[in-house]
Amino acid sequence: MRITPNLAIAIGFLSVGCNEYEIKPTNPANADLSTDGVPDITVDPTSIAFPELNAADGLEHTEVVVIGNQGDADLHISDVYLDDANGPYTLGAISSALVPPGSQAQFAVTFAPITAEVSTGLVLIDSDDPDTPTAEVPLDGTGIAPIIQVNPESYDFDSLYIGCDSGQPLTIRNIGNAPLIVDRFDFQTASPDLSFDAQEAINNPLPWTIPPQQNKIVFVDYAPMDEAPDAAYLTVFSNDPYNPEKLVTQEGLGERYGENMDEFVQPEEGATDILFAVDRSCSMNDEITSVQNNFAFFVTTLSSMNADYHVAATVEDSGCINGSDLYIDSSFSASDAISTITTMINLGGNYGANTERAFMLLESALAQSLGSGCNSGFLRDEATLALVGVSDEPEQSVNNYSYYISSFQGLKDNPDDVIMHAIGGDYPSGCGSADPYNGFYEATVATGGLFLSICSSDWSNHLTALAEGSTTDLSSFELTQWPVPETIIVRIDSIQTTVGWEYNPTDNAIDFDPDHVPDGGEVITVEYTLFGDCEQ
């Protein structure tokens, strides 16, 4: 228990414990210049070395100082006080302010450390001893305790672009001389943009015991989503007796890099005409079977994309499509589509002269789609055109691939509406028993199409990829700039919608679920905050 000195004094003496005093000329206690008719002060002990005390346990230790008078006149004590009233020492009341010759008075000095430190001080005793008007008793004591230090105590993230994030490490260090125990954190913020991570995967679960001069590192992260100022307050609870609840603060401000709005008009239908030219030579038997057996994946993918499609296969030199059905569309079930494509490829017996000339097969089939040709109705003016060559041999048409690309693109107002894909021997060295599909490979590169290996064992992936690469996807809308995903607002005909869509960061697009694809003619607007330069 700390005691504030309150000396019982004789009339005319000052109260003990006054913090404001004038340092008077001093002599060592017990100095003896003369004892004739004057008081002569003695002090025992002349200095005090207190034992080390654990401040965290609230320990204290008291010593008694005895004041004697070996002179031949009364000794009057005017004041007993500390040189530093704010230190860990307190004084008790003196037993008597008047000490006759040969008599004694006493008072207590208590050491009660509140933190880890080596504390020195002085007890000063003012009296009417002419030799020693102010006697000194040096004090020395050591407190044992942990001391918590959190660096930085305050941190300003400054302004940060919305969508960017920054992590600030906080170092919790024990600068005391006893183990520091951190048992709890309290993170308070009104903003979800600031978050705290105790790094328990690295630091281990609480409580932590941090030896003297050791530390742990935690993080406060800032990822602003608006332009409002943000602030957070982290309190670290520990066994530091002087500062058991250490408060540190963080603040930041979000800054908008820019805004954008993209607008899309949903087509009434995404019309696509897809024509396969299949090499029907003997070496292709296994590959033709793979096309037929996995064709369900092709039509299933097309159906999921809400596309309006015509699909056919040509194998005849005449260009006419085999079978009673001119094309497969969305009205076909998967099983009917497989049966129809099988008929288109296999009907007609032996293969013709152009079986390894996909460009020429395609040229004839498309020519028969114009006017009153045998394929009339397959090719539509408003549809995009996807042409697929399938062969285990190099392309052997009589003209260069660029000739045929120009010819096919001439069927459309926009050359970009023609795309060419291939399933063939790997370029440039081939694969297995298949030679490289030279000629058609170059056509896929020139039109931005897909080139798939005919040696693949999984044709379902091939046909799924072809379906996705051949049609206009009415469920996906690519954005013109990079957004902060959390700021995206989607409206359909000016009405905001929060369900049925998600942001696709790979394609930088808004993808709608099959059940929520906007109807033809609807206007889709996408508003968002632009993603800024986070390294600035």
Coordinates of C-alpha atoms in Angstrom, one line a residue:
M1 CA 0.0 0.0 0.0
R2 CA 1.4 3.4 -1.0
I3 CA 1.4 6.0 1.8
T4 CA 1.6 9.8 1.2
P5 CA 3.7 11.3 4.0
N6 CA 1.9 13.4 6.5
L7 CA 4.3 14.1 9.3
A8 CA 3.1 15.0 12.8
I9 CA 5.0 18.1 13.4
A10 CA 5.6 20.4 16.3
I11 CA 4.5 24.0 16.3
G12 CA 6.5 26.1 13.8
F13 CA 7.6 23.1 11.7
L14 CA 6.6 22.4 8.1
S15 CA 4.6 19.3 7.1
V16 CA 6.7 16.4 5.7
G17 CA 6.3 15.3 2.1
C18 CA 6.1 18.8 0.4
N19 CA 7.1 18.4 -3.2
E20 CA 8.3 22.0 -3.7
Y21 CA 11.5 22.8 -1.9
E22 CA 14.7 24.7 -2.1
I23 CA 17.8 22.5 -2.1
K24 CA 19.9 23.7 0.7
P25 CA 23.7 23.3 1.2
T26 CA 24.2 19.7 2.5
N27 CA 26.8 17.7 4.3
P28 CA 26.9 14.0 4.6
A29 CA 24.6 12.7 7.3
N30 CA 26.4 12.3 10.7
A31 CA 29.1 14.9 9.9
D32 CA 30.3 16.3 13.2
L33 CA 31.6 19.9 13.1
S34 CA 30.7 20.9 16.7
T35 CA 28.3 19.6 19.4
D36 CA 28.6 22.4 21.9
G37 CA 25.1 23.7 22.5
V38 CA 23.8 22.6 19.1
P39 CA 21.9 19.6 17.7
D40 CA 23.9 17.0 15.7
I41 CA 21.8 14.7 13.4
T42 CA 22.6 11.1 12.7
V43 CA 20.8 8.9 10.1
D44 CA 20.7 5.1 10.0
P45 CA 20.9 3.5 7.5
T46 CA 22.9 6.0 5.5
S47 CA 21.6 4.4 2.2
I48 CA 19.0 1.8 1.3
A49 CA 19.3 -0.9 -1.4
F50 CA 15.9 -2.5 -1.8
P51 CA 15.5 -6.1 -3.0
E52 CA 14.2 -6.8 -6.5
L53 CA 10.4 -6.8 -6.6
N54 CA 8.0 -8.3 -9.1
A55 CA 5.8 -5.3 -10.1
A56 CA 3.3 -7.5 -11.9
D57 CA 2.4 -9.1 -8.5
G58 CA 2.1 -5.7 -6.8
L59 CA 4.9 -6.4 -4.3
E60 CA 6.4 -3.7 -2.1
H61 CA 9.1 -3.5 0.5
T62 CA 9.5 -1.1 3.5
E63 CA 12.6 0.0 5.3
V64 CA 12.8 2.1 8.5
V65 CA 15.1 5.2 8.7
V66 CA 16.1 6.2 12.2
I67 CA 17.1 9.9 12.9
G68 CA 19.2 10.4 16.0
N69 CA 20.5 13.5 17.8
Q70 CA 24.0 13.2 19.3
G71 CA 24.3 16.9 20.0
D72 CA 23.5 18.8 23.2
A73 CA 20.5 20.8 22.0
D74 CA 17.1 19.8 20.6
L75 CA 17.0 18.8 17.0
H76 CA 14.1 20.1 15.0
I77 CA 13.1 18.3 11.8
S78 CA 11.4 20.8 9.5
D79 CA 10.8 18.5 6.5
V80 CA 11.3 14.9 5.2
Y81 CA 10.7 14.5 1.5
L82 CA 11.8 12.8 -1.7
D83 CA 13.8 14.4 -4.5
D84 CA 11.3 12.8 -7.0
A85 CA 7.7 12.6 -5.7
N86 CA 6.7 10.7 -8.9
G87 CA 9.0 7.7 -8.4
P88 CA 8.2 4.3 -7.0
Y89 CA 9.1 5.4 -3.4
T90 CA 6.7 6.7 -0.7
L91 CA 7.4 8.0 2.8
G92 CA 5.6 7.3 6.0
A93 CA 5.0 9.9 8.8
I94 CA 7.9 10.7 11.0
S95 CA 7.4 9.6 14.6
S96 CA 8.4 13.0 16.0
A97 CA 9.6 16.3 14.6
L98 CA 11.5 17.1 17.8
V99 CA 14.4 14.9 18.8
P100 CA 16.0 15.8 22.1
P101 CA 19.8 15.0 22.7
G102 CA 20.3 11.3 22.8
S103 CA 16.8 10.5 21.5
Q104 CA 15.6 9.2 18.1
A105 CA 12.7 9.5 15.6
Q106 CA 11.9 7.3 12.7
F107 CA 10.0 7.1 9.5
A108 CA 9.3 4.4 6.8
V109 CA 10.4 4.3 3.2
T110 CA 8.5 2.0 0.9
F111 CA 9.5 0.8 -2.5
A112 CA 6.6 -0.3 -4.7
P113 CA 7.6 -0.6 -8.4
I114 CA 4.9 -0.4 -11.1
T115 CA 7.0 -1.4 -14.0
A116 CA 10.4 -2.8 -14.9
E117 CA 13.1 -0.3 -14.1
V118 CA 16.1 0.5 -11.9
S119 CA 15.0 3.4 -9.7
T120 CA 17.3 5.6 -7.7
G121 CA 16.4 8.5 -5.5
L122 CA 17.1 10.5 -2.4
V123 CA 15.3 11.0 0.9
L124 CA 16.0 14.6 2.0
I125 CA 15.8 15.5 5.7
D126 CA 15.8 19.2 6.6
S127 CA 16.6 20.1 10.2
D128 CA 18.3 22.8 12.3
D129 CA 21.6 20.9 12.5
P130 CA 24.1 23.7 11.5
D131 CA 26.5 21.2 10.1
T132 CA 24.0 19.2 8.0
P133 CA 20.9 21.3 7.3
T134 CA 19.8 18.7 4.7
A135 CA 20.8 15.1 5.3
E136 CA 20.5 12.7 2.4
V137 CA 19.7 9.0 2.2
P138 CA 20.3 7.5 -1.2
L139 CA 17.7 4.9 -2.4
D140 CA 18.1 2.1 -5.0
G141 CA 15.6 -0.5 -6.2
T142 CA 14.8 -2.6 -9.2
G143 CA 11.3 -3.5 -10.4
I144 CA 10.7 -6.8 -12.3
A145 CA 8.0 -6.7 -14.9
P146 CA 7.2 -7.1 -18.6
I147 CA 6.7 -3.9 -20.6
I148 CA 4.7 -4.0 -23.8
Q149 CA 5.7 -1.9 -26.8
V150 CA 3.6 -1.8 -30.0
N151 CA 5.2 -0.2 -33.0
P152 CA 3.8 1.8 -34.7
E153 CA 1.4 3.1 -32.1
S154 CA -0.5 4.9 -34.8
Y155 CA -0.5 4.4 -38.5
D156 CA -2.0 6.3 -41.4
F157 CA -2.5 4.3 -44.6
D158 CA -3.0 7.6 -46.3
S159 CA -5.1 7.5 -49.5
L160 CA -5.4 4.2 -51.3
Y161 CA -7.3 3.5 -54.5
I162 CA -10.5 1.6 -54.1
G163 CA -9.8 -2.1 -54.9
C164 CA -6.2 -1.9 -53.8
D165 CA -5.1 -3.3 -50.4
S166 CA -2.2 -2.6 -48.0
G167 CA -1.0 -4.6 -45.0
Q168 CA 0.7 -2.8 -42.1
P169 CA 2.8 -5.0 -39.7
L170 CA 2.5 -4.2 -36.0
T171 CA 5.4 -5.4 -33.9
I172 CA 4.5 -6.4 -30.3
R173 CA 7.8 -6.3 -28.3
N174 CA 8.6 -7.0 -24.7
I175 CA 11.1 -4.3 -23.6
G176 CA 10.8 -5.3 -19.9
N177 CA 12.8 -7.9 -17.8
A178 CA 10.1 -10.5 -17.2
P179 CA 8.0 -12.6 -19.7
L180 CA 5.1 -10.7 -21.4
I181 CA 1.9 -12.6 -21.7
V182 CA -0.5 -11.4 -24.5
D183 CA -3.9 -13.1 -24.0
R184 CA -6.4 -11.1 -26.0
F185 CA -6.9 -8.6 -28.8
D186 CA -9.9 -6.3 -29.3
F187 CA -10.2 -4.8 -32.8
Q188 CA -12.8 -2.2 -33.2
T189 CA -13.8 -0.5 -36.4
A190 CA -17.0 0.8 -38.0
S191 CA -15.5 0.0 -41.5
P192 CA -15.3 -3.5 -43.1
D193 CA -12.4 -2.1 -45.1
L194 CA -10.0 -2.5 -42.2
S195 CA -9.3 -5.9 -40.8
F196 CA -7.0 -7.5 -38.2
D197 CA -4.9 -10.7 -38.6
A198 CA -3.1 -12.0 -35.5
Q199 CA -1.1 -14.4 -37.7
E200 CA -1.9 -17.3 -35.4
A201 CA -0.8 -19.8 -38.0
I202 CA 2.7 -18.4 -37.5
N203 CA 2.5 -17.0 -34.0
N204 CA 0.5 -19.9 -32.6
P205 CA -2.9 -19.5 -30.8
L206 CA -3.3 -17.1 -27.9
P207 CA -2.1 -16.7 -25.2
W208 CA 1.4 -15.8 -26.2
T209 CA 4.4 -15.7 -23.9
I210 CA 7.0 -13.2 -25.2
P211 CA 10.4 -13.3 -23.5
P212 CA 12.3 -10.1 -22.8
Q213 CA 13.6 -8.4 -25.9
Q214 CA 11.6 -10.7 -28.2
N215 CA 8.5 -9.9 -30.3
K216 CA 5.5 -11.1 -32.3
I217 CA 4.2 -9.5 -35.6
V218 CA 0.6 -9.0 -36.4
F219 CA -1.1 -7.2 -39.3
V220 CA -3.8 -4.6 -39.9
D221 CA -5.0 -4.8 -43.5
Y222 CA -6.7 -2.0 -45.4
A223 CA -8.8 -2.5 -48.6
P224 CA -11.0 0.5 -49.2
M225 CA -14.3 0.1 -51.0
D226 CA -15.5 3.7 -50.8
E227 CA -14.2 7.2 -50.5
A228 CA -15.2 7.6 -46.8
P229 CA -12.4 7.9 -44.1
D230 CA -11.8 4.8 -42.2
A231 CA -10.4 4.2 -38.7
A232 CA -9.7 1.3 -36.4
Y233 CA -8.6 0.8 -32.8
L234 CA -6.6 -2.3 -31.7
T235 CA -6.3 -3.0 -28.0
V236 CA -3.7 -5.5 -26.9
F237 CA -4.4 -7.1 -23.5
S238 CA -1.3 -8.3 -21.5
N239 CA 0.2 -8.8 -18.1
D240 CA 2.1 -5.5 -18.3
P241 CA 1.2 -4.1 -14.8
Y242 CA 1.6 -0.5 -15.9
N243 CA -0.1 -0.7 -19.2
P244 CA -2.3 -3.9 -19.3
E245 CA -4.5 -2.5 -22.2
K246 CA -2.3 -1.1 -24.9
L247 CA -4.2 0.9 -27.5
V248 CA -3.0 1.5 -31.1
T249 CA -4.8 3.2 -33.9
Q250 CA -5.0 3.0 -37.7
E251 CA -6.6 5.2 -40.3
G252 CA -6.9 5.5 -44.1
L253 CA -8.9 7.1 -46.9
G254 CA -10.2 5.4 -50.0
E255 CA -9.7 7.2 -53.3
R256 CA -11.6 6.4 -56.5
Y257 CA -9.3 5.9 -59.5
G258 CA -12.2 6.4 -62.0
E259 CA -15.6 5.1 -63.0
N260 CA -16.9 3.4 -66.1
M261 CA -20.2 2.1 -67.5
D262 CA -20.6 -0.5 -70.2
E263 CA -23.8 -1.0 -72.1
F264 CA -24.9 -4.0 -74.0
V265 CA -28.0 -4.8 -76.1
Q266 CA -28.9 -8.5 -75.9
P267 CA -29.3 -9.9 -79.5
E268 CA -32.7 -11.5 -80.1
E269 CA -30.7 -14.7 -80.6
G270 CA -27.1 -15.6 -81.2
A271 CA -27.4 -17.2 -84.6
T272 CA -24.4 -19.5 -85.6
D273 CA -24.0 -21.9 -88.5
I274 CA -21.4 -24.6 -87.8
L275 CA -20.2 -26.9 -90.6
F276 CA -17.8 -29.9 -90.1
A277 CA -15.7 -31.2 -93.0
V278 CA -14.7 -34.7 -92.0
D279 CA -12.0 -36.8 -93.6
R280 CA -13.7 -40.2 -94.3
S281 CA -10.6 -42.1 -95.3
C282 CA -9.8 -45.5 -93.8
S283 CA -7.3 -44.2 -91.2
M284 CA -10.0 -42.0 -89.8
N285 CA -12.3 -44.7 -88.5
D286 CA -11.5 -44.4 -84.8
E287 CA -11.6 -40.6 -85.0
I288 CA -15.0 -40.5 -86.7
T289 CA -16.3 -42.8 -84.0
S290 CA -15.0 -40.4 -81.4
V291 CA -16.8 -37.5 -83.0
Q292 CA -20.1 -39.4 -83.2
N293 CA -19.9 -40.9 -79.7
N294 CA -19.1 -37.5 -78.0
F295 CA -21.3 -35.3 -80.1
A296 CA -23.8 -35.0 -77.3
F297 CA -21.2 -32.8 -75.4
F298 CA -21.2 -30.4 -78.4
V299 CA -25.0 -29.9 -78.6
T300 CA -25.4 -29.8 -74.8
T301 CA -22.8 -27.0 -74.6
L302 CA -24.6 -25.1 -77.4
S303 CA -27.9 -25.4 -75.7
S304 CA -26.5 -24.2 -72.3
M305 CA -25.3 -21.0 -74.1
N306 CA -28.9 -20.2 -75.3
A307 CA -27.6 -20.1 -78.9
D308 CA -29.5 -20.3 -82.1
Y309 CA -27.5 -22.8 -84.1
H310 CA -27.4 -24.9 -87.3
V311 CA -24.9 -27.7 -87.2
A312 CA -24.1 -30.0 -90.1
A313 CA -21.3 -32.2 -91.5
T314 CA -20.1 -32.5 -95.1
V315 CA -18.2 -35.5 -96.5
E316 CA -19.4 -35.6 -100.2
D317 CA -17.6 -34.1 -103.2
S318 CA -20.9 -32.8 -104.3
G319 CA -21.2 -30.7 -101.2
C320 CA -24.7 -32.0 -100.4
I321 CA -25.3 -32.8 -96.8
N322 CA -26.3 -36.5 -96.2
G323 CA -29.6 -37.6 -94.6
S324 CA -33.1 -36.3 -94.4
D325 CA -32.2 -33.6 -91.9
L326 CA -30.3 -30.7 -93.4
Y327 CA -28.9 -29.5 -90.0
I328 CA -29.2 -30.0 -86.2
D329 CA -30.6 -27.2 -84.2
S330 CA -31.8 -26.6 -80.6
S331 CA -34.9 -28.7 -81.1
F332 CA -32.9 -31.9 -81.3
S333 CA -32.3 -34.1 -78.2
A334 CA -28.8 -35.3 -77.6
S335 CA -29.6 -38.8 -78.8
D336 CA -31.3 -37.4 -82.0
A337 CA -28.3 -35.2 -82.6
I338 CA -25.9 -38.1 -82.4
S339 CA -28.0 -40.2 -84.8
T340 CA -28.3 -37.3 -87.3
I341 CA -24.5 -36.4 -87.3
T342 CA -23.7 -40.1 -87.7
T343 CA -25.9 -40.3 -90.8
M344 CA -24.4 -37.1 -92.2
I345 CA -20.9 -38.6 -91.9
N346 CA -21.5 -42.2 -92.8
L347 CA -24.2 -42.2 -95.5
G348 CA -22.9 -42.4 -99.0
G349 CA -20.5 -45.4 -98.9
N350 CA -17.0 -44.8 -100.1
Y351 CA -15.3 -41.5 -99.7
G352 CA -14.7 -39.2 -102.7
A353 CA -11.7 -37.5 -104.2
N354 CA -12.0 -34.6 -101.8
T355 CA -12.1 -36.5 -98.5
E356 CA -8.7 -35.1 -97.4
R357 CA -9.5 -31.7 -98.9
A358 CA -11.5 -30.0 -96.2
F359 CA -11.4 -26.6 -97.8
M360 CA -12.9 -27.9 -101.0
L361 CA -15.6 -29.9 -99.2
L362 CA -16.6 -26.8 -97.3
E363 CA -16.5 -24.7 -100.5
S364 CA -18.9 -27.1 -102.2
A365 CA -21.2 -27.4 -99.2
L366 CA -21.5 -23.7 -98.8
A367 CA -22.1 -23.2 -102.5
Q368 CA -25.0 -25.7 -102.3
S369 CA -26.4 -23.6 -99.4
L370 CA -26.9 -20.6 -101.7
G371 CA -30.0 -20.0 -103.8
S372 CA -31.8 -23.3 -104.5
G373 CA -28.9 -25.6 -103.9
C374 CA -29.3 -28.9 -102.1
N375 CA -28.3 -27.3 -98.8
S376 CA -30.6 -24.3 -99.1
G377 CA -31.7 -23.2 -95.7
F378 CA -28.6 -24.2 -93.8
L379 CA -26.7 -20.9 -94.3
R380 CA -28.3 -17.7 -92.8
D381 CA -27.3 -14.2 -93.6
E382 CA -27.6 -13.0 -90.0
A383 CA -25.6 -15.9 -88.5
T384 CA -21.9 -16.2 -87.8
L385 CA -20.1 -19.0 -89.6
A386 CA -17.9 -21.6 -88.0
L387 CA -16.0 -24.1 -90.2
V388 CA -14.3 -27.1 -88.7
G389 CA -11.8 -29.4 -90.5
V390 CA -11.2 -32.9 -89.1
S391 CA -8.4 -35.0 -90.6
D392 CA -5.3 -37.0 -89.8
E393 CA -3.6 -35.8 -93.0
P394 CA -2.3 -32.4 -94.2
E395 CA -4.8 -30.3 -96.0
Q396 CA -4.6 -31.1 -99.7
S397 CA -7.0 -28.7 -101.4
V398 CA -5.8 -27.2 -104.7
N399 CA -5.5 -23.6 -103.5
N400 CA -3.6 -22.0 -100.6
Y401 CA -5.5 -21.6 -97.3
S402 CA -5.6 -17.8 -97.7
Y403 CA -7.6 -18.2 -100.9
Y404 CA -10.3 -20.2 -99.1
I405 CA -10.4 -17.9 -96.1
S406 CA -11.1 -14.9 -98.5
S407 CA -13.8 -16.9 -100.3
F408 CA -15.5 -17.9 -97.1
Q409 CA -15.3 -14.4 -95.6
G410 CA -16.9 -13.1 -98.8
L411 CA -20.1 -14.8 -97.7
K412 CA -20.5 -12.3 -94.8
D413 CA -20.7 -8.5 -94.5
N414 CA -18.2 -8.7 -91.6
P415 CA -15.1 -10.9 -92.2
D416 CA -14.9 -11.4 -88.4
D417 CA -18.1 -13.4 -88.6
V418 CA -16.1 -16.3 -90.1
I419 CA -14.0 -18.5 -87.8
M420 CA -12.2 -21.7 -88.6
H421 CA -11.3 -24.5 -86.3
A422 CA -9.4 -27.8 -86.7
I423 CA -9.0 -31.2 -85.2
G424 CA -5.8 -32.6 -86.7
G425 CA -2.3 -33.9 -86.3
D426 CA -0.3 -31.7 -84.0
Y427 CA 1.6 -28.8 -85.6
P428 CA 4.3 -28.9 -86.7
S429 CA 5.4 -32.5 -86.1
G430 CA 2.2 -34.5 -86.0
C431 CA 1.3 -37.0 -83.3
G432 CA 1.0 -40.8 -83.2
S433 CA 0.1 -42.0 -86.8
A434 CA -1.3 -38.5 -87.7
D435 CA 0.6 -36.1 -89.9
P436 CA 0.6 -32.4 -89.0
Y437 CA -2.6 -30.7 -90.2
N438 CA -0.7 -28.1 -92.4
G439 CA -2.9 -25.7 -94.2
F440 CA -5.8 -25.9 -91.9
Y441 CA -3.6 -25.0 -88.9
E442 CA -2.7 -21.7 -90.6
A443 CA -6.4 -21.0 -91.2
T444 CA -7.2 -21.3 -87.5
V445 CA -4.4 -18.9 -86.7
A446 CA -5.6 -16.4 -89.3
T447 CA -9.2 -16.4 -88.1
G448 CA -8.6 -16.8 -84.3
G449 CA -10.0 -20.3 -84.2
L450 CA -9.1 -23.4 -82.1
F451 CA -6.6 -26.0 -83.1
L452 CA -7.1 -29.3 -81.2
S453 CA -5.1 -32.5 -81.3
I454 CA -6.7 -35.5 -83.1
C455 CA -4.5 -37.7 -80.9
S456 CA -6.4 -36.7 -77.8
S457 CA -8.1 -39.5 -76.0
D458 CA -10.9 -37.2 -74.6
W459 CA -13.0 -35.9 -77.4
S460 CA -15.7 -34.6 -75.1
N461 CA -13.4 -31.7 -74.1
H462 CA -12.6 -31.1 -77.8
L463 CA -16.2 -30.8 -78.8
T464 CA -17.1 -28.7 -75.8
A465 CA -14.3 -26.3 -76.6
L466 CA -15.5 -26.2 -80.2
A467 CA -19.0 -25.4 -79.2
E468 CA -17.9 -22.6 -76.9
G469 CA -15.5 -21.2 -79.6
S470 CA -18.0 -21.3 -82.4
T471 CA -21.1 -19.5 -81.1
T472 CA -22.1 -16.1 -79.8
D473 CA -22.5 -16.5 -76.1
L474 CA -25.6 -14.6 -75.0
S475 CA -24.8 -15.3 -71.3
S476 CA -21.4 -13.5 -71.1
F477 CA -20.6 -9.8 -71.5
E478 CA -17.0 -8.7 -71.6
L479 CA -16.2 -5.4 -69.9
T480 CA -14.2 -2.7 -71.6
Q481 CA -12.0 -1.9 -68.6
W482 CA -10.9 -3.7 -65.4
P483 CA -13.2 -3.2 -62.5
V484 CA -13.0 -3.4 -58.8
P485 CA -15.3 -6.5 -58.5
E486 CA -17.0 -5.4 -55.3
T487 CA -18.2 -2.1 -56.9
I488 CA -20.0 -3.7 -59.9
I489 CA -23.6 -2.8 -60.3
V490 CA -25.6 -4.6 -63.0
R491 CA -28.9 -3.3 -64.4
I492 CA -31.2 -4.9 -66.9
D493 CA -33.5 -2.3 -68.6
S494 CA -32.5 0.2 -65.8
I495 CA -33.5 -2.2 -63.0
Q496 CA -30.7 -3.3 -60.7
T497 CA -30.2 -7.0 -60.2
T498 CA -28.0 -8.7 -57.6
V499 CA -28.7 -12.3 -58.5
G500 CA -28.1 -14.6 -61.4
W501 CA -24.7 -13.2 -62.4
E502 CA -21.1 -13.2 -61.3
Y503 CA -17.9 -11.5 -62.3
N504 CA -15.5 -13.7 -64.3
P505 CA -12.0 -12.3 -63.7
T506 CA -10.4 -14.6 -66.3
D507 CA -12.5 -13.1 -69.1
N508 CA -13.2 -9.8 -67.4
A509 CA -16.8 -10.4 -68.1
I510 CA -20.2 -10.6 -66.4
D511 CA -21.5 -14.1 -66.7
F512 CA -25.2 -14.8 -66.3
D513 CA -26.6 -18.1 -65.0
P514 CA -28.6 -20.1 -67.6
D515 CA -31.8 -19.3 -65.8
H516 CA -31.1 -15.5 -65.7
V517 CA -29.8 -14.8 -69.2
P518 CA -31.3 -11.5 -70.4
D519 CA -33.9 -11.7 -73.0
G520 CA -33.4 -10.6 -76.5
G521 CA -33.6 -6.8 -76.9
E522 CA -33.0 -6.1 -73.2
V523 CA -30.3 -3.5 -72.3
I524 CA -27.6 -4.6 -69.9
T525 CA -25.6 -1.8 -68.2
V526 CA -22.7 -2.5 -65.9
E527 CA -21.3 0.3 -63.7
Y528 CA -18.1 -0.1 -61.8
T529 CA -15.1 1.6 -60.2
L530 CA -11.9 1.3 -62.2
F531 CA -9.1 -0.7 -60.8
G532 CA -6.2 1.7 -60.1
D533 CA -2.4 1.4 -60.0
C534 CA -1.9 -0.1 -56.6
E535 CA 1.9 0.3 -56.8
Q536 CA 1.8 4.1 -57.0

